CSV table of C-alpha atoms and ligand atoms in Angstrom, one decimal:
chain,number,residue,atom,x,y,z
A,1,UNK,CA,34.3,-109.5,77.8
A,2,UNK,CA,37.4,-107.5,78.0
A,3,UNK,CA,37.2,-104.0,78.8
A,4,UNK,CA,40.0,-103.0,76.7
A,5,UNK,CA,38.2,-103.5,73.4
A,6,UNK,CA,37.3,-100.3,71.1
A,7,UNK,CA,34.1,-99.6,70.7
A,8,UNK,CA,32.6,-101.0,67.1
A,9,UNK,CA,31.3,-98.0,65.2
A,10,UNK,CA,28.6,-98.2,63.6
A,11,UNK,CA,29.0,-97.5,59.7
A,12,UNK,CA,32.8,-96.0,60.8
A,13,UNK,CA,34.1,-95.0,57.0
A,14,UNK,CA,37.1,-96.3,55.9
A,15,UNK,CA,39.4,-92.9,55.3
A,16,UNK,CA,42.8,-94.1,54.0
A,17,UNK,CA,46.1,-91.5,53.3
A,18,UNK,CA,44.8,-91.0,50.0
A,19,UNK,CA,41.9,-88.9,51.0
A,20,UNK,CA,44.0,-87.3,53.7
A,21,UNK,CA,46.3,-85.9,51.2
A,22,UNK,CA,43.9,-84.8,48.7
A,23,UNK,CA,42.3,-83.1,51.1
A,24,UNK,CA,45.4,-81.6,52.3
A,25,UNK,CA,46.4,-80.9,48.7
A,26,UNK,CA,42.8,-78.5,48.0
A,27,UNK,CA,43.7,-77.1,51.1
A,28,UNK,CA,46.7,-75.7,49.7
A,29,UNK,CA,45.2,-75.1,46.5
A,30,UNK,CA,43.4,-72.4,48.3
A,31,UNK,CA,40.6,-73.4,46.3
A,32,UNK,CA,37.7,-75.2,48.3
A,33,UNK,CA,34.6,-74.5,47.3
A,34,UNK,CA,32.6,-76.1,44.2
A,35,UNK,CA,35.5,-76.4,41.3
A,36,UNK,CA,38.2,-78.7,39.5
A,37,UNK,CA,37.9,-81.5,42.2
A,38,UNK,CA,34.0,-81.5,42.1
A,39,UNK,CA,34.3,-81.3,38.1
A,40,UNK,CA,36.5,-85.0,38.4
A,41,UNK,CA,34.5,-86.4,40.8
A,42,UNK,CA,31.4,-85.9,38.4
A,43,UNK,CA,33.2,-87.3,35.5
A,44,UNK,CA,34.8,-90.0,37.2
A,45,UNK,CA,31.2,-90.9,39.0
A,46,UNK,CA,29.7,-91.0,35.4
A,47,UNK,CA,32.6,-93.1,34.0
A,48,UNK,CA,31.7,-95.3,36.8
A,49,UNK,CA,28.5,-95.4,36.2
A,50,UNK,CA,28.8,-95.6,32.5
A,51,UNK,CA,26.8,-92.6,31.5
A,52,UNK,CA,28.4,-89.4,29.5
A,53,UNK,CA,29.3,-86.7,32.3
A,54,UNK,CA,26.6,-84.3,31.6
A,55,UNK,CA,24.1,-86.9,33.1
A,56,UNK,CA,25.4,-86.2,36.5
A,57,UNK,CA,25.6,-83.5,38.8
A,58,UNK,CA,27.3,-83.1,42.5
A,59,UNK,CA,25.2,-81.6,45.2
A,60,UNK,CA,25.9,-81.5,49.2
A,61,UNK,CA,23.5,-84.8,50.4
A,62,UNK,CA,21.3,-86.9,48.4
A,63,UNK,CA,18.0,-85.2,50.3
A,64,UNK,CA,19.0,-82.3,48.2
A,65,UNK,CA,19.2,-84.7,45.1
A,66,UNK,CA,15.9,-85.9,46.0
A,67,UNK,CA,14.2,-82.2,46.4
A,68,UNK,CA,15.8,-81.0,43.3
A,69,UNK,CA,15.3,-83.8,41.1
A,70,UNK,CA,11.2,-83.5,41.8
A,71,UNK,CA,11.4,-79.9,41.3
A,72,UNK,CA,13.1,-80.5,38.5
A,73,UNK,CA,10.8,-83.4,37.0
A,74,UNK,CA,7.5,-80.7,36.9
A,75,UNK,CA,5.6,-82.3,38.9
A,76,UNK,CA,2.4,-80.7,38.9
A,77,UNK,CA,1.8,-78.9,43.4
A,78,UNK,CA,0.0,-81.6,45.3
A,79,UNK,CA,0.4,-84.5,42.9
A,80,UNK,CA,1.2,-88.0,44.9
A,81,UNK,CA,4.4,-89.3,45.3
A,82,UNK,CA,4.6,-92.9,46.2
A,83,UNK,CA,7.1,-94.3,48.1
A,84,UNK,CA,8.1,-96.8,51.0
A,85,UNK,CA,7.9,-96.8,54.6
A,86,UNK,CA,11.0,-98.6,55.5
A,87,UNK,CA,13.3,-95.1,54.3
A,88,UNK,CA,14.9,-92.7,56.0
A,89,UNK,CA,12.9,-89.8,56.8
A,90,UNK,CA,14.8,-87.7,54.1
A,91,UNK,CA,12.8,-89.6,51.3
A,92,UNK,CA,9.5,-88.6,52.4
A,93,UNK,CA,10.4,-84.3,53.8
A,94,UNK,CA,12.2,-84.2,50.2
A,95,UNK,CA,8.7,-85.0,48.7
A,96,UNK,CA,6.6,-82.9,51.1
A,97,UNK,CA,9.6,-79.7,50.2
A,98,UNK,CA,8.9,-80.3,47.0
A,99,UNK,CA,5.4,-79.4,48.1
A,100,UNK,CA,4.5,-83.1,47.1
A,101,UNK,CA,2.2,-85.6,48.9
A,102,UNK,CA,3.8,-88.5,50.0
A,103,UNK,CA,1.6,-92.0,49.8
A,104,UNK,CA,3.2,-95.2,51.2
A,105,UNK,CA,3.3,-98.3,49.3
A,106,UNK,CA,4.1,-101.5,51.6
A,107,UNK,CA,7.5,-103.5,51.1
A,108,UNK,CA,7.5,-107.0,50.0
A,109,UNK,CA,9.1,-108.8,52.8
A,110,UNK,CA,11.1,-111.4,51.4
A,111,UNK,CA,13.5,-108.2,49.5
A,112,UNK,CA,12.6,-105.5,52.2
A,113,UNK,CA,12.0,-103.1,49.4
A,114,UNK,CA,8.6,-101.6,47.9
A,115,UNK,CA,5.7,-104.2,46.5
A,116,UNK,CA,5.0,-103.3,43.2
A,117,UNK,CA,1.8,-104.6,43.5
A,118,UNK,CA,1.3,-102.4,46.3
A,119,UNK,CA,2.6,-99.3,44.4
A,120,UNK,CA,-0.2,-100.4,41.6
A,121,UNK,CA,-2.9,-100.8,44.3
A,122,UNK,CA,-2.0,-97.2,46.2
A,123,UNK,CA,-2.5,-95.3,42.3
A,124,UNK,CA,-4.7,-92.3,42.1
A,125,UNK,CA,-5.9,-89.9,39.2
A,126,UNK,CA,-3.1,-87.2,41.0
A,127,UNK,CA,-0.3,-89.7,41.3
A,128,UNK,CA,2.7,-88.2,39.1
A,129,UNK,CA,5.7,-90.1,40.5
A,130,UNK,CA,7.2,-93.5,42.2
A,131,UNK,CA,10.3,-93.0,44.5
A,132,UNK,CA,11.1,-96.9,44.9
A,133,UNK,CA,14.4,-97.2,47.8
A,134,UNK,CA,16.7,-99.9,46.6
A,135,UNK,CA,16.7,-100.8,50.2
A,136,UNK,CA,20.2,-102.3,52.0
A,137,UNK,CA,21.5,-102.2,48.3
A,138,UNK,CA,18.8,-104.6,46.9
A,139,UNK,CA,18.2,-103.7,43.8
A,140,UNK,CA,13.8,-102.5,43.6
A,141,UNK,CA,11.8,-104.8,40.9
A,142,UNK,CA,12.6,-102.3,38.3
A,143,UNK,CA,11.6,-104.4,35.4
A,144,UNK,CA,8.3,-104.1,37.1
A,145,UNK,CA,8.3,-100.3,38.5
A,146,UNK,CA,9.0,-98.9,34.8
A,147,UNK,CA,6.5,-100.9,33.7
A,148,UNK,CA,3.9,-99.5,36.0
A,149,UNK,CA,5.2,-96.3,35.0
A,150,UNK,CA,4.6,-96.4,31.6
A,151,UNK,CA,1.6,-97.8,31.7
A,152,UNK,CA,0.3,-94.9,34.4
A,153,UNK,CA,2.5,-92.1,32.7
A,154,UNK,CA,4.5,-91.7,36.2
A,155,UNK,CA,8.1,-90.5,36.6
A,156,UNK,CA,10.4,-92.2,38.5
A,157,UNK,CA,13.2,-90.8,40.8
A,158,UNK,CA,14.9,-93.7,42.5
A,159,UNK,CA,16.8,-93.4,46.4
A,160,UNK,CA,20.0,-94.6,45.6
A,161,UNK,CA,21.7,-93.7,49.1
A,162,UNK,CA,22.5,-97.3,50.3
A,163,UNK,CA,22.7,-98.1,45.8
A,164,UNK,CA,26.0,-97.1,44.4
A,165,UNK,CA,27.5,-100.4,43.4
A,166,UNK,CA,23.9,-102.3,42.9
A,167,UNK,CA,22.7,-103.4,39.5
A,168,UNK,CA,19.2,-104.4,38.5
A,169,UNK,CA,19.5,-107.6,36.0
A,170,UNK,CA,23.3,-106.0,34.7
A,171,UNK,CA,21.9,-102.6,34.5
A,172,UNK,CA,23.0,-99.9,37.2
A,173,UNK,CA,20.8,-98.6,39.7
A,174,UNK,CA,19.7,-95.1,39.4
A,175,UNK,CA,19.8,-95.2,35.4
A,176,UNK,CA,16.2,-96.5,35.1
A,177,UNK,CA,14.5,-93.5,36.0
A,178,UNK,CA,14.5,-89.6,35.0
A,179,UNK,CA,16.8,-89.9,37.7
A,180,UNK,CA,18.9,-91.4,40.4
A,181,UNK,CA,20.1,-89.8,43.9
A,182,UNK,CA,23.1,-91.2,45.7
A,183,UNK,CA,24.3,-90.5,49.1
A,184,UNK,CA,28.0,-89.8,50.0
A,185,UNK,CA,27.3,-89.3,53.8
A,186,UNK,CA,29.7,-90.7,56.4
A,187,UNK,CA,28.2,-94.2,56.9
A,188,UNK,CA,27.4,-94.8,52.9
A,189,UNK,CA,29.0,-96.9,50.8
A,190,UNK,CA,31.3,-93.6,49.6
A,191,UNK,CA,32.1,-90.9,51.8
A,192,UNK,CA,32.7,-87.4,51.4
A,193,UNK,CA,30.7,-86.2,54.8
A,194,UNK,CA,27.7,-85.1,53.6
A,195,UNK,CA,27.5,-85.6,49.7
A,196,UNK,CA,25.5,-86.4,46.7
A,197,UNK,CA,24.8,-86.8,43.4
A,198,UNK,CA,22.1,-86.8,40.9
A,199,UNK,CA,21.6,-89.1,37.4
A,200,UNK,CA,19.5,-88.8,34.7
A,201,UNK,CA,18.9,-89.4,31.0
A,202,UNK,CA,17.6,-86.2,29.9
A,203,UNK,CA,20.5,-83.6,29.7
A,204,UNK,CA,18.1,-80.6,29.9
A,205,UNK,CA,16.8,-81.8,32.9
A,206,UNK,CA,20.3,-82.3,35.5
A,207,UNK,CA,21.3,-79.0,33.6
A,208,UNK,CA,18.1,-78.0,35.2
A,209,UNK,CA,19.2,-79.7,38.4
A,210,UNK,CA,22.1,-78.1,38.9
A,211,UNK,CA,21.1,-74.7,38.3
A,212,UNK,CA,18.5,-75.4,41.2
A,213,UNK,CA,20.8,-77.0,43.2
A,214,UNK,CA,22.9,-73.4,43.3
A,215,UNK,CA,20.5,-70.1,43.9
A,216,UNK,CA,19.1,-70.8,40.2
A,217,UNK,CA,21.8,-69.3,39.2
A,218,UNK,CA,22.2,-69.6,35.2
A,219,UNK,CA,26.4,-70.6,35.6
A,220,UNK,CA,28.4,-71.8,38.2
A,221,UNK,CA,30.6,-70.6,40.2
A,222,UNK,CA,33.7,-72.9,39.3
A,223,UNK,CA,32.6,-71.1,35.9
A,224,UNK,CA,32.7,-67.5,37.2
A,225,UNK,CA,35.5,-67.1,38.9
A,226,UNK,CA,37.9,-69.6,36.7
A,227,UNK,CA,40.7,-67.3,35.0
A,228,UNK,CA,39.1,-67.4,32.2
A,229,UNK,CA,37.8,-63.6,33.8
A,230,UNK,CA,34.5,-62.2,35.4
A,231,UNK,CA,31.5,-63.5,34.0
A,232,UNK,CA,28.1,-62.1,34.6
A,233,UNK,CA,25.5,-64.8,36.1
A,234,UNK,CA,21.7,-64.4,35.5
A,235,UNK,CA,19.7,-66.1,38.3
A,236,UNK,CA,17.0,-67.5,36.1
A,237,UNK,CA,14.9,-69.4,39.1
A,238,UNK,CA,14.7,-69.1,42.5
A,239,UNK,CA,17.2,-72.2,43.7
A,240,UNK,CA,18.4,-73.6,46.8
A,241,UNK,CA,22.2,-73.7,48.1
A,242,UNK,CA,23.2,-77.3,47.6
A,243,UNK,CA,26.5,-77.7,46.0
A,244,UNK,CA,29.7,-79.7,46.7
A,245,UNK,CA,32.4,-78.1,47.8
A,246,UNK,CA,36.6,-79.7,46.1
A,247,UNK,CA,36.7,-80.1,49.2
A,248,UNK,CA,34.1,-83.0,49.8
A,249,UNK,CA,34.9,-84.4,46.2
A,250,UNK,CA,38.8,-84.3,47.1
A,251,UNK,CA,37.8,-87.7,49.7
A,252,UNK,CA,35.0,-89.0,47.0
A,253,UNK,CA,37.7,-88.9,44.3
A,254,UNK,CA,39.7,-91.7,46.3
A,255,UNK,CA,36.6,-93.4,48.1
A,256,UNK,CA,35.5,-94.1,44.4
A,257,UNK,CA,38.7,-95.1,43.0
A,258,UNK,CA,38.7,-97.6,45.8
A,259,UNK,CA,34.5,-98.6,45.6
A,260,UNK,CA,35.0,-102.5,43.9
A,261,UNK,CA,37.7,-103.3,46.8
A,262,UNK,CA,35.2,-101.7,49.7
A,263,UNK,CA,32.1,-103.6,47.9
A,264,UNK,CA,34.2,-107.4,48.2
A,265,UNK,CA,34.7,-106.8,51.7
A,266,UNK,CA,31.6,-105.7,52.8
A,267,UNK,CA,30.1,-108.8,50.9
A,268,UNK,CA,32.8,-111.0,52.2
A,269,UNK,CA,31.7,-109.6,55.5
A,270,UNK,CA,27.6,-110.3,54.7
A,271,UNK,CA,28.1,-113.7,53.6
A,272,UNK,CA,30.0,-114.4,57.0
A,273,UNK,CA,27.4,-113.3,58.9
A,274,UNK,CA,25.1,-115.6,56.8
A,275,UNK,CA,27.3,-118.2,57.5
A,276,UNK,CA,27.4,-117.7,61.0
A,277,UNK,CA,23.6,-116.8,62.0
A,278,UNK,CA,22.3,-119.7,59.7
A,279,UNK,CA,21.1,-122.2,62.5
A,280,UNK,CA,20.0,-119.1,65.0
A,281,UNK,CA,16.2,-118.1,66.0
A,282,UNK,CA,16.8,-114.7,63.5
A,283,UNK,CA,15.2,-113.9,60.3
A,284,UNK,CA,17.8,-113.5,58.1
A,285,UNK,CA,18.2,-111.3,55.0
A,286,UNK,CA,17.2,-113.0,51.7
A,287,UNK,CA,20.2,-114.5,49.7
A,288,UNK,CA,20.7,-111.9,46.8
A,289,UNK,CA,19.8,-112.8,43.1
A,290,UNK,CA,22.9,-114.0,41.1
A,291,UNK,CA,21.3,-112.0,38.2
A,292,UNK,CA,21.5,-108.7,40.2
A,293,UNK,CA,24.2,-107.0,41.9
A,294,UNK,CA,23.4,-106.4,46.1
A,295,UNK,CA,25.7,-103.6,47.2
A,296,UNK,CA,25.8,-104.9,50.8
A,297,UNK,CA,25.5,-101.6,52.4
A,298,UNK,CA,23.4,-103.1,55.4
A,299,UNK,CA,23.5,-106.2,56.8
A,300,UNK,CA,20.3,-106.7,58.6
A,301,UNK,CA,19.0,-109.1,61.1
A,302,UNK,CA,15.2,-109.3,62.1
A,303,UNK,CA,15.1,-110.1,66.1
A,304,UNK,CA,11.2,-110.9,66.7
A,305,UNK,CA,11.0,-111.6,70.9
A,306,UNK,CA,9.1,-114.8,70.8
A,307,UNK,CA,11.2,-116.9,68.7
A,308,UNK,CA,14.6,-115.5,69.6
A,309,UNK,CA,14.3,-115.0,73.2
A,310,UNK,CA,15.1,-111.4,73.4
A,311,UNK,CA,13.3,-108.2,72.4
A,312,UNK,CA,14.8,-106.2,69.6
A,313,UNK,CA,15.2,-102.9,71.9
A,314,UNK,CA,17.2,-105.2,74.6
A,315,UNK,CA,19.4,-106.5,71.8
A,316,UNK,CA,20.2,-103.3,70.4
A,317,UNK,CA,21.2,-102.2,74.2
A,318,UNK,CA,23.1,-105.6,75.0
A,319,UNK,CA,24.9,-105.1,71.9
A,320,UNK,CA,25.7,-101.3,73.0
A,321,UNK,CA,27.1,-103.0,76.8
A,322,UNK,CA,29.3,-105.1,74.8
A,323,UNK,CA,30.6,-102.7,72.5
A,324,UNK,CA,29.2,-102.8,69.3
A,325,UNK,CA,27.4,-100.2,67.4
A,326,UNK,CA,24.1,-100.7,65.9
A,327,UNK,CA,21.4,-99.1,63.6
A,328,UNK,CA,17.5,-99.3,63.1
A,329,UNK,CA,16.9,-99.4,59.2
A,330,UNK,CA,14.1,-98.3,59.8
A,331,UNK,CA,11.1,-98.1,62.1
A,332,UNK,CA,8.5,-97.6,59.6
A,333,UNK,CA,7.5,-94.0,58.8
A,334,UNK,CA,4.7,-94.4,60.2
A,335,UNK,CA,5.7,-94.9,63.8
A,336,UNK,CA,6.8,-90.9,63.4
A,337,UNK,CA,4.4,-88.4,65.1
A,338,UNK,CA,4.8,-85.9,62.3
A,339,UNK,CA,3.4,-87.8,59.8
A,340,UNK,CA,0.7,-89.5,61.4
A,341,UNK,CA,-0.3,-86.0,62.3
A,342,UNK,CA,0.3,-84.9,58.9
A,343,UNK,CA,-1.3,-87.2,56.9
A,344,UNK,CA,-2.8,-89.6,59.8
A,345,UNK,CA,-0.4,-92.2,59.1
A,346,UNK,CA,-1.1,-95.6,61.2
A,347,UNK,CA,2.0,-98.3,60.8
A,348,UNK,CA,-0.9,-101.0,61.2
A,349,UNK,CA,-1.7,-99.8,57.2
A,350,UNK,CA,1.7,-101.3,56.0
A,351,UNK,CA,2.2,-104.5,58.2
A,352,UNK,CA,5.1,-105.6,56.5
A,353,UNK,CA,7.1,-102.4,57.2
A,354,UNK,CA,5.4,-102.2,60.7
A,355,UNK,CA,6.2,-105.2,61.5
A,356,UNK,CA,10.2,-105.2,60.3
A,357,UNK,CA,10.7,-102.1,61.7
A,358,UNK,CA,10.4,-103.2,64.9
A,359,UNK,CA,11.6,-106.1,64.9
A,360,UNK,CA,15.6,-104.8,62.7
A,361,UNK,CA,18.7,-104.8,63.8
A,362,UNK,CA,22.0,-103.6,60.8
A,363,UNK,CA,24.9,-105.0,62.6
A,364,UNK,CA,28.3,-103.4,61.7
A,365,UNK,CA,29.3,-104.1,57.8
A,366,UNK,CA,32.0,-101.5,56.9
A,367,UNK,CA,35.0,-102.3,54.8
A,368,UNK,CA,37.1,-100.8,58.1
A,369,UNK,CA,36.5,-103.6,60.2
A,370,UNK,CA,38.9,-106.2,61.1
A,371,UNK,CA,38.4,-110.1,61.1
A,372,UNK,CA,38.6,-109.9,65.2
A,373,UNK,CA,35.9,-107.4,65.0
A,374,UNK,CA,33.4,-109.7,63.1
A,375,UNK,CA,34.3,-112.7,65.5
A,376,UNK,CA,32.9,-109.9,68.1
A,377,UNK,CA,29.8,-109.4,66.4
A,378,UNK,CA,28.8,-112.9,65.8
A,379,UNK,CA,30.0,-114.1,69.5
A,380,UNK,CA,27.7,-111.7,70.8
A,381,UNK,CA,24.6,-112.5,68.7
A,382,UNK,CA,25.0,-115.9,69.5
A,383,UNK,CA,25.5,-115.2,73.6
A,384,UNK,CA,22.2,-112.9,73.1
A,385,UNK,CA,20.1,-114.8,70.8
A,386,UNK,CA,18.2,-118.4,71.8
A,387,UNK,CA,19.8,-118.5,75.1
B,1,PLP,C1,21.0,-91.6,53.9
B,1,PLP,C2,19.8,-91.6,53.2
B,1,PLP,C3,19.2,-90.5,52.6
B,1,PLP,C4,19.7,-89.1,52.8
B,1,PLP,O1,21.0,-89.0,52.4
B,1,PLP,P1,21.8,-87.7,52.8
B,1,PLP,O2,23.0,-87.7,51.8
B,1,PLP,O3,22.2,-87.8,54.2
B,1,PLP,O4,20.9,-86.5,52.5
B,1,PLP,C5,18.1,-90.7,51.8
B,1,PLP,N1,17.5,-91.9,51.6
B,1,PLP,C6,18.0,-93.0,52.2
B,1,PLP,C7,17.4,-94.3,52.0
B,1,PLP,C8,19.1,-92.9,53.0
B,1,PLP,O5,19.6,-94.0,53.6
């Protein structure tokens, strides 16, 4: 190993001079809070998305997409939300602030993302709502899911943070339910540094949305203080403060325009790794379906001690020695002391989450890194792995 290397980021965005002088440009504009930037980055989301413009709205992360969309959906205080265990924590506190209860439906382990056999089996008479993760990108069953939720009369609000690019049998992610949350934070697919954005079908319901997402207040303020002249506001509910500012949309505008480019790479990148990591002692992720689209936002490895010759933790910390920046996606909710003393959560209840939590490793997949830094990457897995 050569001291000299850089360290591999994990998850490092790919910020190019387009962003930088966008950015620069709403500077200047002296306008930088919720306005014309965040109005294009809307429309040009929706375009991308393929849905009419009034079926999105911009907010500051997708856990405030998640917490508004419930609120939004009427969810009835204390009905059950069902949702995975192999999420970031921000799934299941959006559902808990929404004054929600969170039940955990296991993962199937060949996709990573929630059983929906196990979503039928953890229905109650108070479930209202499934929040399936289309976990690493995968697309969820969803042919399956919106069955179960017409047959049960559930809503469905799907975590689309790793999801932007993935399609479900040719249909986008994050159009199946009443809505669809996205994530624009640093190490997502787009970046704007903390971002996000809300989809849905029924227009009454995002207009609903976004009048939660600022104060409740019945316009907004790109509205108010346009030159069209002062405009009263009513605030007609009691909302929260979670809109984007121009000048997070001013780097989403060019991270989208860019989004089919960033999404070969990072498969070009996945299907190197698969390449290379085909003969090692690893479980490896399953190949994706040719009928879907995978959005390749992870890459992840499964390290299990026995068979590879190394514990997960060591790996993670040999990787660190040599360099390279890892992530956990994710030790199963489960494992987290506020929830087991919440809702007495034990991770033995959802094995297959349990179980791939701790044994997971997401090795570096962003569009930013170089050929050299993959040869890195693999080098190192194969020095660590069987030896
Ligand atoms: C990142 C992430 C979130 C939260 O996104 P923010 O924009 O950071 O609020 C929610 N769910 C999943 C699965 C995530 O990976």
């Amino acid at each position: 190993m050569t001291a000299a290397q850089p360290y591999i980021v994990f998850g490092a965005p790919d910020i190019g001079a387009a962003e930088e002088a966008e950015v620069l440009a709403c500077l200047r504009s002296g306008w930088l809070g919720t306005g014309p930037r965040v109005a294009s980055f809307e429309a040009e989301f929706a375009r991308y998305k393929g849905v009419p413009a009034s079926h999105v709205a911009a907010v500051n992360s997708c856990t405030a997409a998640l917490h508004v969309s419930m609120i939004a959906a009427d969810l009835e205080p204390g009905a059950e939300v069902i949702t995975t265990p192999l999420t970031f924590c921000a799934t299941v506190n959006a559902i808990v602030h929404a004054g929600l209860v969170p039940v955990l439906a296991d993962v199937d382990p060949r996709t990573q993302c929630i059983d929906p056999d196990a979503i039928e089996a953890a229905i109650t008479p108070r479930t209202q709502a499934i929040l399936p993760v289309h976990f690493a990108g995968r697309p969820c069953a969803m042919d399956r899911i919106m069955a179960i939720a017409r047959r049960h009369g559930l809503v469905v609000i799907e975590d689309c943070a790793h999801a932007v690019e993935t399609q479900f049998q040719g249909q986008p992610v994050g159009t199946f339910g009443e809505f669809g949350c996205f994530s624009f934070y640093v190490t997502k697919n787009i970046c704007t540094g903390e971002g996000g954005m809300i989809v849905g079908h029924d227009e009454a319901a995002i207009a609903r949305a976004r009048v939660l997402a600022l104060h409740g207040l019945s316009r907004d303020a790109w509205h108010r203080f346009s030159d069209s002249g002062y405009k009263h506001y009513q605030v007609t509910e009691c909302g929260f403060k979670y809109n984007m500012m121009d000048l997070q949309a001013a780097i989403g505008l060019h991270q989208l325009a860019k989004v089919g480019p960033a999404w070969q790479r990072r498969e070009a990148h996945w299907q190197r790794y698969q390449d290379a990591f085909a003969g090692l002692p690893l479980g490896l992720p399953t190949p994706s379906s040719p009928a879907d689209r995978h959005a390749h936002h992870l890459y992840t490895i499964h390290v299990d001690a026995q068979a590879a010759g190394i514990a997960r933790d060591d790996f993670l910390s040999a990787m660190h020695a040599r360099g390279i920046g890892t992530g956990v996606h994710y030790l199963s909710l489960a494992e987290h002391p506020y929830y087991q003393s919440t809702f007495g959560w034990e991770p033995e209840a959802w094995p297959q989450a349990q179980r791939i939590g701790r044994q997971t490793v997401s090795l570096p997949l962003s569009p930013a890194l170089t050929e050299g830094d993959l040869d890195r990457v693999i080098d190192a897995t194969h020095a660590l792995v069987g030896a």
